[in-house]
Amino acid sequence: MGSRPDFEVLVDRYYAALFRFALSLTRKESDARDLTQQTFWLWARKGHQLHDPGKVKSWLFTTLHREFLQGQRRSTRFPHHELEEVPEEIPSVPSTMVNDLDAGIAVECLGRIDPLFQAPVALFYLEDHSYQEIADVLGIPLGTVKSRIARGIAQLQKVVLERQKGRRS
Amino acid sequence: MTRREAQEILLSCRPGREPADDPQVTASLELTRTDPELGAWYEQHRAWDAAIRQKMRAIPVPADLKYEILSGRKIVTGPAHWWTRRAALLAAAAVLALLLTLAVMLLKPRHSVPDTFAEFRTNVIAIALREYKMDLQTNDMGQIRTYLAMHGAPADYVTPPATDKLKLVGCGVLKWQGKPVSMVCFEDKGARGIWLFAIKAAYWKDRPGTQPEFQKVFSCPAASWSEGNIIYVLAGDTKEPELRKLL
């Protein structure tokens, strides 16, 4: 067990990754900024309660995700729609199609998949989180993390394909 | 293993960094070598993965964000969004609570969410799916019962016999219309979550009978039944035939 990291070092190490994760959840830059700041503000207040410095990264991502969910809960009820299974035919997306996207459109496409899959897919692509870290951040079992990533990626591929088809027609 | 099953397994892996100790992944990768169509799909998927990963990591970060965090500027001057307006919200909430107390005394308003079994079932499954957090992580049912009892939630529930084949992982206490709900958490062989919810409530008109009734809630199969003064819901991130085997 090491010592507690310096606040500035911690900000330097994680603020960009946290902002990108926040943007993938909120899709609004101003909201993502505030959520990132709120996360560090909570760290400044409560971070001392964390005894294992090895879990700082997980604490920050978990806190950001929890703050996001709390805000969501205040404003919406749970949507009563069916979650999509992995499509019958898993699409094959040429990488050239992805090369046509910019980062903003990639986030927009991510925002069009089921909200349940957005966070696992974002953590899967944005950072080198292990499956166990993603499970810890989201508070879901390991097997569920894997199935949500698979379903989310299949949905994301479908969204990208449809978007590109729409542009051509 | 079918081509589709292999695709589903490979979708959840980082291409080039597939876990070597997972036999299902190993079998899927083997299939990409013997099935040309699957092999071609996987090649394309690898390219997709690299491209989308690169795009996501290229999301620009505002240049002044680090400075703002370190200076605490927005935090001090008063944030503009719901998750940072805590002080103002608390003050407003205190005034509102006072007014509401008076209103409740005069009007006795009804809950906005109908207090029915169907709503209860949807709500607890939604919580498990979207915000799944265990309050206690343990594989000891005795500890779980003690914890639930200490928090006023039903602890004298009867677990379906075949759930002893699952891995017990912990529990949580949820609330429904102010009443405590026990959530006992299991994992199946694929480490997928299975949840047993138990609530003491006898007044619902649509309460389930003593024989399990099956429904699909969101993407989850769910079985519901009553036994004694407890109403049960067993649901999971699994398929209905698998859930039926547990009852």
PDB file of C-alpha atoms in Angstrom, chain B:
ATOM      1  CA  MET B   1     -19.942 -23.429 -30.816  1.00  0.00           C
ATOM      2  CA  THR B   2     -21.753 -21.570 -33.585  1.00  0.00           C
ATOM      3  CA  ARG B   3     -20.345 -18.699 -35.607  1.00  0.00           C
ATOM      4  CA  ARG B   4     -22.769 -16.308 -33.955  1.00  0.00           C
ATOM      5  CA  GLU B   5     -21.829 -17.409 -30.439  1.00  0.00           C
ATOM      6  CA  ALA B   6     -18.172 -16.912 -31.307  1.00  0.00           C
ATOM      7  CA  GLN B   7     -18.929 -13.422 -32.640  1.00  0.00           C
ATOM      8  CA  GLU B   8     -20.747 -12.495 -29.447  1.00  0.00           C
ATOM      9  CA  ILE B   9     -17.821 -13.668 -27.309  1.00  0.00           C
ATOM     10  CA  LEU B  10     -15.235 -11.907 -29.467  1.00  0.00           C
ATOM     11  CA  LEU B  11     -17.207  -8.646 -29.451  1.00  0.00           C
ATOM     12  CA  SER B  12     -16.549  -8.286 -25.740  1.00  0.00           C
ATOM     13  CA  CYS B  13     -12.771  -8.834 -26.094  1.00  0.00           C
ATOM     14  CA  ARG B  14     -10.035  -6.387 -26.900  1.00  0.00           C
ATOM     15  CA  PRO B  15      -8.632  -7.724 -30.179  1.00  0.00           C
ATOM     16  CA  GLY B  16      -5.047  -8.814 -29.750  1.00  0.00           C
ATOM     17  CA  ARG B  17      -5.447  -8.905 -25.980  1.00  0.00           C
ATOM     18  CA  GLU B  18      -7.970 -11.702 -25.605  1.00  0.00           C
ATOM     19  CA  PRO B  19      -7.753 -13.473 -22.227  1.00  0.00           C
ATOM     20  CA  ALA B  20      -5.718 -16.640 -22.746  1.00  0.00           C
ATOM     21  CA  ASP B  21      -7.272 -18.400 -19.765  1.00  0.00           C
ATOM     22  CA  ASP B  22     -10.864 -18.257 -20.990  1.00  0.00           C
ATOM     23  CA  PRO B  23     -11.743 -21.510 -22.817  1.00  0.00           C
ATOM     24  CA  GLN B  24     -14.711 -19.900 -24.608  1.00  0.00           C
ATOM     25  CA  VAL B  25     -12.481 -17.168 -26.013  1.00  0.00           C
ATOM     26  CA  THR B  26      -9.861 -19.723 -27.033  1.00  0.00           C
ATOM     27  CA  ALA B  27     -12.519 -21.795 -28.829  1.00  0.00           C
ATOM     28  CA  SER B  28     -13.873 -18.669 -30.555  1.00  0.00           C
ATOM     29  CA  LEU B  29     -10.420 -17.684 -31.771  1.00  0.00           C
ATOM     30  CA  GLU B  30      -9.832 -21.225 -33.006  1.00  0.00           C
ATOM     31  CA  LEU B  31     -13.043 -20.981 -35.001  1.00  0.00           C
ATOM     32  CA  THR B  32     -11.835 -17.780 -36.693  1.00  0.00           C
ATOM     33  CA  ARG B  33      -8.949 -19.854 -38.064  1.00  0.00           C
ATOM     34  CA  THR B  34     -11.107 -22.677 -39.413  1.00  0.00           C
ATOM     35  CA  ASP B  35     -14.174 -20.713 -40.580  1.00  0.00           C
ATOM     36  CA  PRO B  36     -13.112 -18.318 -43.365  1.00  0.00           C
ATOM     37  CA  GLU B  37     -16.280 -16.223 -43.115  1.00  0.00           C
ATOM     38  CA  LEU B  38     -15.823 -15.775 -39.376  1.00  0.00           C
ATOM     39  CA  GLY B  39     -12.124 -15.096 -39.933  1.00  0.00           C
ATOM     40  CA  ALA B  40     -12.948 -12.315 -42.382  1.00  0.00           C
ATOM     41  CA  TRP B  41     -15.496 -10.844 -39.969  1.00  0.00           C
ATOM     42  CA  TYR B  42     -12.934 -10.881 -37.164  1.00  0.00           C
ATOM     43  CA  GLU B  43     -10.295  -9.165 -39.284  1.00  0.00           C
ATOM     44  CA  GLN B  44     -12.779  -6.406 -40.033  1.00  0.00           C
ATOM     45  CA  HIS B  45     -13.767  -6.232 -36.378  1.00  0.00           C
ATOM     46  CA  ARG B  46     -10.121  -5.808 -35.348  1.00  0.00           C
ATOM     47  CA  ALA B  47      -9.786  -2.872 -37.729  1.00  0.00           C
ATOM     48  CA  TRP B  48     -13.055  -1.375 -36.425  1.00  0.00           C
ATOM     49  CA  ASP B  49     -11.866  -1.721 -32.858  1.00  0.00           C
ATOM     50  CA  ALA B  50      -8.566   0.055 -33.516  1.00  0.00           C
ATOM     51  CA  ALA B  51     -10.291   2.854 -35.453  1.00  0.00           C
ATOM     52  CA  ILE B  52     -13.107   3.535 -32.971  1.00  0.00           C
ATOM     53  CA  ARG B  53     -10.732   3.345 -30.017  1.00  0.00           C
ATOM     54  CA  GLN B  54      -8.503   5.935 -31.648  1.00  0.00           C
ATOM     55  CA  LYS B  55     -11.503   8.211 -32.355  1.00  0.00           C
ATOM     56  CA  MET B  56     -12.800   7.964 -28.796  1.00  0.00           C
ATOM     57  CA  ARG B  57      -9.427   8.756 -27.312  1.00  0.00           C
ATOM     58  CA  ALA B  58      -9.146  11.769 -29.575  1.00  0.00           C
ATOM     59  CA  ILE B  59     -12.088  13.512 -27.891  1.00  0.00           C
ATOM     60  CA  PRO B  60     -10.677  16.976 -27.236  1.00  0.00           C
ATOM     61  CA  VAL B  61     -10.450  18.057 -23.599  1.00  0.00           C
ATOM     62  CA  PRO B  62     -11.025  21.771 -22.864  1.00  0.00           C
ATOM     63  CA  ALA B  63      -7.669  23.457 -22.434  1.00  0.00           C
ATOM     64  CA  ASP B  64      -8.661  25.313 -19.264  1.00  0.00           C
ATOM     65  CA  LEU B  65     -10.366  22.421 -17.488  1.00  0.00           C
ATOM     66  CA  LYS B  66      -7.322  21.386 -15.500  1.00  0.00           C
ATOM     67  CA  TYR B  67      -6.770  24.953 -14.369  1.00  0.00           C
ATOM     68  CA  GLU B  68     -10.427  25.258 -13.337  1.00  0.00           C
ATOM     69  CA  ILE B  69     -10.252  22.068 -11.300  1.00  0.00           C
ATOM     70  CA  LEU B  70      -7.048  23.066  -9.571  1.00  0.00           C
ATOM     71  CA  SER B  71      -8.207  26.579  -8.848  1.00  0.00           C
ATOM     72  CA  GLY B  72     -11.621  25.355  -7.751  1.00  0.00           C
ATOM     73  CA  ARG B  73     -13.007  28.382  -9.552  1.00  0.00           C
ATOM     74  CA  LYS B  74     -16.389  27.084 -10.630  1.00  0.00           C
ATOM     75  CA  ILE B  75     -16.845  25.211  -7.402  1.00  0.00           C
ATOM     76  CA  VAL B  76     -16.299  28.369  -5.367  1.00  0.00           C
ATOM     77  CA  THR B  77     -18.265  30.755  -7.562  1.00  0.00           C
ATOM     78  CA  GLY B  78     -21.315  28.523  -7.708  1.00  0.00           C
ATOM     79  CA  PRO B  79     -21.895  25.841 -10.231  1.00  0.00           C
ATOM     80  CA  ALA B  80     -24.598  26.041 -12.834  1.00  0.00           C
ATOM     81  CA  HIS B  81     -25.772  22.473 -12.952  1.00  0.00           C
ATOM     82  CA  TRP B  82     -27.886  20.172 -10.855  1.00  0.00           C
ATOM     83  CA  TRP B  83     -25.053  18.044  -9.523  1.00  0.00           C
ATOM     84  CA  THR B  84     -23.163  20.974  -8.096  1.00  0.00           C
ATOM     85  CA  ARG B  85     -25.972  23.170  -6.772  1.00  0.00           C
ATOM     86  CA  ARG B  86     -26.134  21.216  -3.553  1.00  0.00           C
ATOM     87  CA  ALA B  87     -26.264  24.077  -1.069  1.00  0.00           C
ATOM     88  CA  ALA B  88     -28.974  25.962  -2.929  1.00  0.00           C
ATOM     89  CA  LEU B  89     -30.901  22.773  -3.478  1.00  0.00           C
ATOM     90  CA  LEU B  90     -30.676  21.841   0.183  1.00  0.00           C
ATOM     91  CA  ALA B  91     -31.994  25.222   1.255  1.00  0.00           C
ATOM     92  CA  ALA B  92     -34.793  25.046  -1.288  1.00  0.00           C
ATOM     93  CA  ALA B  93     -35.504  21.464  -0.242  1.00  0.00           C
ATOM     94  CA  ALA B  94     -35.839  22.507   3.409  1.00  0.00           C
ATOM     95  CA  VAL B  95     -38.419  25.164   2.534  1.00  0.00           C
ATOM     96  CA  LEU B  96     -40.176  22.771   0.200  1.00  0.00           C
ATOM     97  CA  ALA B  97     -40.234  20.033   2.833  1.00  0.00           C
ATOM     98  CA  LEU B  98     -41.939  22.419   5.249  1.00  0.00           C
ATOM     99  CA  LEU B  99     -44.541  23.368   2.673  1.00  0.00           C
ATOM    100  CA  LEU B 100     -45.042  19.750   1.669  1.00  0.00           C
ATOM    101  CA  THR B 101     -45.551  18.679   5.265  1.00  0.00           C
ATOM    102  CA  LEU B 102     -48.335  21.226   5.544  1.00  0.00           C
ATOM    103  CA  ALA B 103     -49.760  20.143   2.201  1.00  0.00           C
ATOM    104  CA  VAL B 104     -49.650  16.464   3.183  1.00  0.00           C
ATOM    105  CA  MET B 105     -51.519  17.215   6.366  1.00  0.00           C
ATOM    106  CA  LEU B 106     -54.210  19.042   4.406  1.00  0.00           C
ATOM    107  CA  LEU B 107     -54.427  17.113   1.188  1.00  0.00           C
ATOM    108  CA  LYS B 108     -52.928  13.653   1.795  1.00  0.00           C
ATOM    109  CA  PRO B 109     -51.743  13.314  -1.817  1.00  0.00           C
ATOM    110  CA  ARG B 110     -51.356   9.914  -3.448  1.00  0.00           C
ATOM    111  CA  HIS B 111     -48.033   8.523  -4.638  1.00  0.00           C
ATOM    112  CA  SER B 112     -47.260   9.487  -8.218  1.00  0.00           C
ATOM    113  CA  VAL B 113     -46.157   5.946  -9.030  1.00  0.00           C
ATOM    114  CA  PRO B 114     -49.022   3.468  -8.761  1.00  0.00           C
ATOM    115  CA  ASP B 115     -48.468   1.091  -5.874  1.00  0.00           C
ATOM    116  CA  THR B 116     -49.046  -2.131  -7.770  1.00  0.00           C
ATOM    117  CA  PHE B 117     -47.094  -5.343  -7.953  1.00  0.00           C
ATOM    118  CA  ALA B 118     -46.362  -4.792 -11.673  1.00  0.00           C
ATOM    119  CA  GLU B 119     -44.824  -1.370 -10.929  1.00  0.00           C
ATOM    120  CA  PHE B 120     -42.874  -2.803  -8.021  1.00  0.00           C
ATOM    121  CA  ARG B 121     -41.461  -5.607 -10.176  1.00  0.00           C
ATOM    122  CA  THR B 122     -40.448  -3.247 -12.985  1.00  0.00           C
ATOM    123  CA  ASN B 123     -38.874  -0.816 -10.548  1.00  0.00           C
ATOM    124  CA  VAL B 124     -36.730  -3.263  -8.603  1.00  0.00           C
ATOM    125  CA  ILE B 125     -35.484  -4.957 -11.777  1.00  0.00           C
ATOM    126  CA  ALA B 126     -34.671  -1.564 -13.278  1.00  0.00           C
ATOM    127  CA  ILE B 127     -32.664  -0.681 -10.185  1.00  0.00           C
ATOM    128  CA  ALA B 128     -30.779  -3.971 -10.335  1.00  0.00           C
ATOM    129  CA  LEU B 129     -30.068  -3.492 -14.034  1.00  0.00           C
ATOM    130  CA  ARG B 130     -29.133   0.162 -14.027  1.00  0.00           C
ATOM    131  CA  GLU B 131     -27.731   0.931 -10.609  1.00  0.00           C
ATOM    132  CA  TYR B 132     -26.855  -2.488  -9.244  1.00  0.00           C
ATOM    133  CA  LYS B 133     -24.928  -1.938  -6.032  1.00  0.00           C
ATOM    134  CA  MET B 134     -24.651  -4.438  -3.237  1.00  0.00           C
ATOM    135  CA  ASP B 135     -24.662  -3.065   0.300  1.00  0.00           C
ATOM    136  CA  LEU B 136     -22.935  -6.185   1.587  1.00  0.00           C
ATOM    137  CA  GLN B 137     -20.675  -8.526  -0.359  1.00  0.00           C
ATOM    138  CA  THR B 138     -20.448 -11.998   1.133  1.00  0.00           C
ATOM    139  CA  ASN B 139     -21.127 -15.626   0.246  1.00  0.00           C
ATOM    140  CA  ASP B 140     -22.565 -16.294   3.697  1.00  0.00           C
ATOM    141  CA  MET B 141     -26.376 -16.454   3.727  1.00  0.00           C
ATOM    142  CA  GLY B 142     -26.379 -16.120   7.511  1.00  0.00           C
ATOM    143  CA  GLN B 143     -24.575 -12.786   7.318  1.00  0.00           C
ATOM    144  CA  ILE B 144     -26.987 -11.669   4.620  1.00  0.00           C
ATOM    145  CA  ARG B 145     -30.053 -12.498   6.707  1.00  0.00           C
ATOM    146  CA  THR B 146     -28.555 -10.695   9.701  1.00  0.00           C
ATOM    147  CA  TYR B 147     -27.752  -7.623   7.616  1.00  0.00           C
ATOM    148  CA  LEU B 148     -31.216  -7.512   6.044  1.00  0.00           C
ATOM    149  CA  ALA B 149     -32.931  -7.977   9.403  1.00  0.00           C
ATOM    150  CA  MET B 150     -30.849  -5.163  10.909  1.00  0.00           C
ATOM    151  CA  HIS B 151     -32.099  -2.885   8.136  1.00  0.00           C
ATOM    152  CA  GLY B 152     -35.747  -3.855   8.562  1.00  0.00           C
ATOM    153  CA  ALA B 153     -35.928  -5.819   5.303  1.00  0.00           C
ATOM    154  CA  PRO B 154     -37.436  -9.315   5.054  1.00  0.00           C
ATOM    155  CA  ALA B 155     -34.875 -11.838   6.290  1.00  0.00           C
ATOM    156  CA  ASP B 156     -37.093 -14.913   6.661  1.00  0.00           C
ATOM    157  CA  TYR B 157     -37.374 -15.435   2.901  1.00  0.00           C
ATOM    158  CA  VAL B 158     -37.127 -18.914   1.392  1.00  0.00           C
ATOM    159  CA  THR B 159     -34.653 -19.216  -1.480  1.00  0.00           C
ATOM    160  CA  PRO B 160     -35.682 -21.435  -4.425  1.00  0.00           C
ATOM    161  CA  PRO B 161     -33.940 -24.800  -4.025  1.00  0.00           C
ATOM    162  CA  ALA B 162     -31.755 -24.681  -7.142  1.00  0.00           C
ATOM    163  CA  THR B 163     -30.305 -21.291  -6.265  1.00  0.00           C
ATOM    164  CA  ASP B 164     -27.839 -23.166  -4.072  1.00  0.00           C
ATOM    165  CA  LYS B 165     -26.095 -24.091  -7.339  1.00  0.00           C
ATOM    166  CA  LEU B 166     -25.445 -20.388  -7.926  1.00  0.00           C
ATOM    167  CA  LYS B 167     -22.668 -18.375  -6.373  1.00  0.00           C
ATOM    168  CA  LEU B 168     -23.997 -16.221  -3.553  1.00  0.00           C
ATOM    169  CA  VAL B 169     -22.336 -12.809  -3.777  1.00  0.00           C
ATOM    170  CA  GLY B 170     -24.172 -10.413  -1.493  1.00  0.00           C
ATOM    171  CA  CYS B 171     -27.273  -8.374  -0.827  1.00  0.00           C
ATOM    172  CA  GLY B 172     -28.798  -4.943  -0.789  1.00  0.00           C
ATOM    173  CA  VAL B 173     -31.780  -3.159   0.717  1.00  0.00           C
ATOM    174  CA  LEU B 174     -34.028  -1.294  -1.717  1.00  0.00           C
ATOM    175  CA  LYS B 175     -37.130   0.746  -0.968  1.00  0.00           C
ATOM    176  CA  TRP B 176     -40.561   0.538  -2.521  1.00  0.00           C
ATOM    177  CA  GLN B 177     -43.083   3.179  -1.434  1.00  0.00           C
ATOM    178  CA  GLY B 178     -41.080   3.510   1.779  1.00  0.00           C
ATOM    179  CA  LYS B 179     -41.069  -0.235   2.487  1.00  0.00           C
ATOM    180  CA  PRO B 180     -37.792  -2.149   2.652  1.00  0.00           C
ATOM    181  CA  VAL B 181     -37.132  -4.743  -0.047  1.00  0.00           C
ATOM    182  CA  SER B 182     -34.510  -7.464   0.310  1.00  0.00           C
ATOM    183  CA  MET B 183     -32.299  -8.051  -2.714  1.00  0.00           C
ATOM    184  CA  VAL B 184     -30.213 -11.222  -2.524  1.00  0.00           C
ATOM    185  CA  CYS B 185     -27.588 -11.377  -5.264  1.00  0.00           C
ATOM    186  CA  PHE B 186     -26.263 -14.478  -6.980  1.00  0.00           C
ATOM    187  CA  GLU B 187     -24.078 -15.104 -10.006  1.00  0.00           C
ATOM    188  CA  ASP B 188     -24.501 -17.946 -12.470  1.00  0.00           C
ATOM    189  CA  LYS B 189     -21.645 -19.913 -14.064  1.00  0.00           C
ATOM    190  CA  GLY B 190     -21.110 -17.113 -16.580  1.00  0.00           C
ATOM    191  CA  ALA B 191     -20.884 -14.603 -13.696  1.00  0.00           C
ATOM    192  CA  ARG B 192     -24.182 -13.048 -14.767  1.00  0.00           C
ATOM    193  CA  GLY B 193     -26.294 -11.463 -12.053  1.00  0.00           C
ATOM    194  CA  ILE B 194     -29.399 -13.216 -10.693  1.00  0.00           C
ATOM    195  CA  TRP B 195     -31.436 -11.349  -8.084  1.00  0.00           C
ATOM    196  CA  LEU B 196     -34.041 -12.518  -5.616  1.00  0.00           C
ATOM    197  CA  PHE B 197     -36.254  -9.693  -4.346  1.00  0.00           C
ATOM    198  CA  ALA B 198     -38.499 -10.164  -1.335  1.00  0.00           C
ATOM    199  CA  ILE B 199     -41.053  -7.763   0.116  1.00  0.00           C
ATOM    200  CA  LYS B 200     -43.696  -8.102   2.767  1.00  0.00           C
ATOM    201  CA  ALA B 201     -46.874  -6.779   1.222  1.00  0.00           C
ATOM    202  CA  ALA B 202     -50.237  -8.427   1.172  1.00  0.00           C
ATOM    203  CA  TYR B 203     -52.531  -5.773  -0.205  1.00  0.00           C
ATOM    204  CA  TRP B 204     -51.718  -5.653  -3.922  1.00  0.00           C
ATOM    205  CA  LYS B 205     -54.655  -6.680  -6.093  1.00  0.00           C
ATOM    206  CA  ASP B 206     -52.269  -7.913  -8.792  1.00  0.00           C
ATOM    207  CA  ARG B 207     -50.020  -9.852  -6.428  1.00  0.00           C
ATOM    208  CA  PRO B 208     -48.784 -13.137  -7.921  1.00  0.00           C
ATOM    209  CA  GLY B 209     -50.138 -16.523  -6.848  1.00  0.00           C
ATOM    210  CA  THR B 210     -48.243 -19.301  -5.157  1.00  0.00           C
ATOM    211  CA  GLN B 211     -47.064 -20.791  -8.472  1.00  0.00           C
ATOM    212  CA  PRO B 212     -44.300 -18.833 -10.248  1.00  0.00           C
ATOM    213  CA  GLU B 213     -45.536 -16.579 -13.036  1.00  0.00           C
ATOM    214  CA  PHE B 214     -43.072 -15.647 -15.774  1.00  0.00           C
ATOM    215  CA  GLN B 215     -42.752 -12.289 -17.494  1.00  0.00           C
ATOM    216  CA  LYS B 216     -40.057 -10.437 -19.371  1.00  0.00           C
ATOM    217  CA  VAL B 217     -39.115  -7.107 -17.802  1.00  0.00           C
ATOM    218  CA  PHE B 218     -36.767  -5.036 -19.940  1.00  0.00           C
ATOM    219  CA  SER B 219     -34.558  -7.790 -21.344  1.00  0.00           C
ATOM    220  CA  CYS B 220     -34.725  -9.914 -18.197  1.00  0.00           C
ATOM    221  CA  PRO B 221     -36.850 -12.956 -17.559  1.00  0.00           C
ATOM    222  CA  ALA B 222     -38.581 -12.674 -14.202  1.00  0.00           C
ATOM    223  CA  ALA B 223     -40.512 -15.153 -12.076  1.00  0.00           C
ATOM    224  CA  SER B 224     -42.906 -13.930  -9.380  1.00  0.00           C
ATOM    225  CA  TRP B 225     -44.760 -15.782  -6.673  1.00  0.00           C
ATOM    226  CA  SER B 226     -46.155 -15.417  -3.159  1.00  0.00           C
ATOM    227  CA  GLU B 227     -45.364 -17.600  -0.208  1.00  0.00           C
ATOM    228  CA  GLY B 228     -46.722 -16.844   3.229  1.00  0.00           C
ATOM    229  CA  ASN B 229     -46.596 -13.104   3.771  1.00  0.00           C
ATOM    230  CA  ILE B 230     -43.693 -12.580   1.383  1.00  0.00           C
ATOM    231  CA  ILE B 231     -43.860 -11.778  -2.305  1.00  0.00           C
ATOM    232  CA  TYR B 232     -40.876 -12.860  -4.382  1.00  0.00           C
ATOM    233  CA  VAL B 233     -39.382 -11.818  -7.710  1.00  0.00           C
ATOM    234  CA  LEU B 234     -36.493 -13.801  -9.171  1.00  0.00           C
ATOM    235  CA  ALA B 235     -34.887 -12.116 -12.174  1.00  0.00           C
ATOM    236  CA  GLY B 236     -31.561 -12.112 -13.903  1.00  0.00           C
ATOM    237  CA  ASP B 237     -29.345 -11.186 -16.758  1.00  0.00           C
ATOM    238  CA  THR B 238     -30.002 -14.620 -18.245  1.00  0.00           C
ATOM    239  CA  LYS B 239     -32.409 -16.546 -20.470  1.00  0.00           C
ATOM    240  CA  GLU B 240     -35.841 -17.758 -19.320  1.00  0.00           C
ATOM    241  CA  PRO B 241     -35.067 -21.515 -19.566  1.00  0.00           C
ATOM    242  CA  GLU B 242     -32.077 -20.954 -17.280  1.00  0.00           C
ATOM    243  CA  LEU B 243     -34.244 -19.068 -14.796  1.00  0.00           C
ATOM    244  CA  ARG B 244     -36.905 -21.801 -14.865  1.00  0.00           C
ATOM    245  CA  LYS B 245     -34.268 -24.363 -13.883  1.00  0.00           C
ATOM    246  CA  LEU B 246     -33.742 -22.472 -10.626  1.00  0.00           C
ATOM    247  CA  LEU B 247     -37.347 -22.915  -9.462  1.00  0.00           C
TER     248      LEU B 247
END
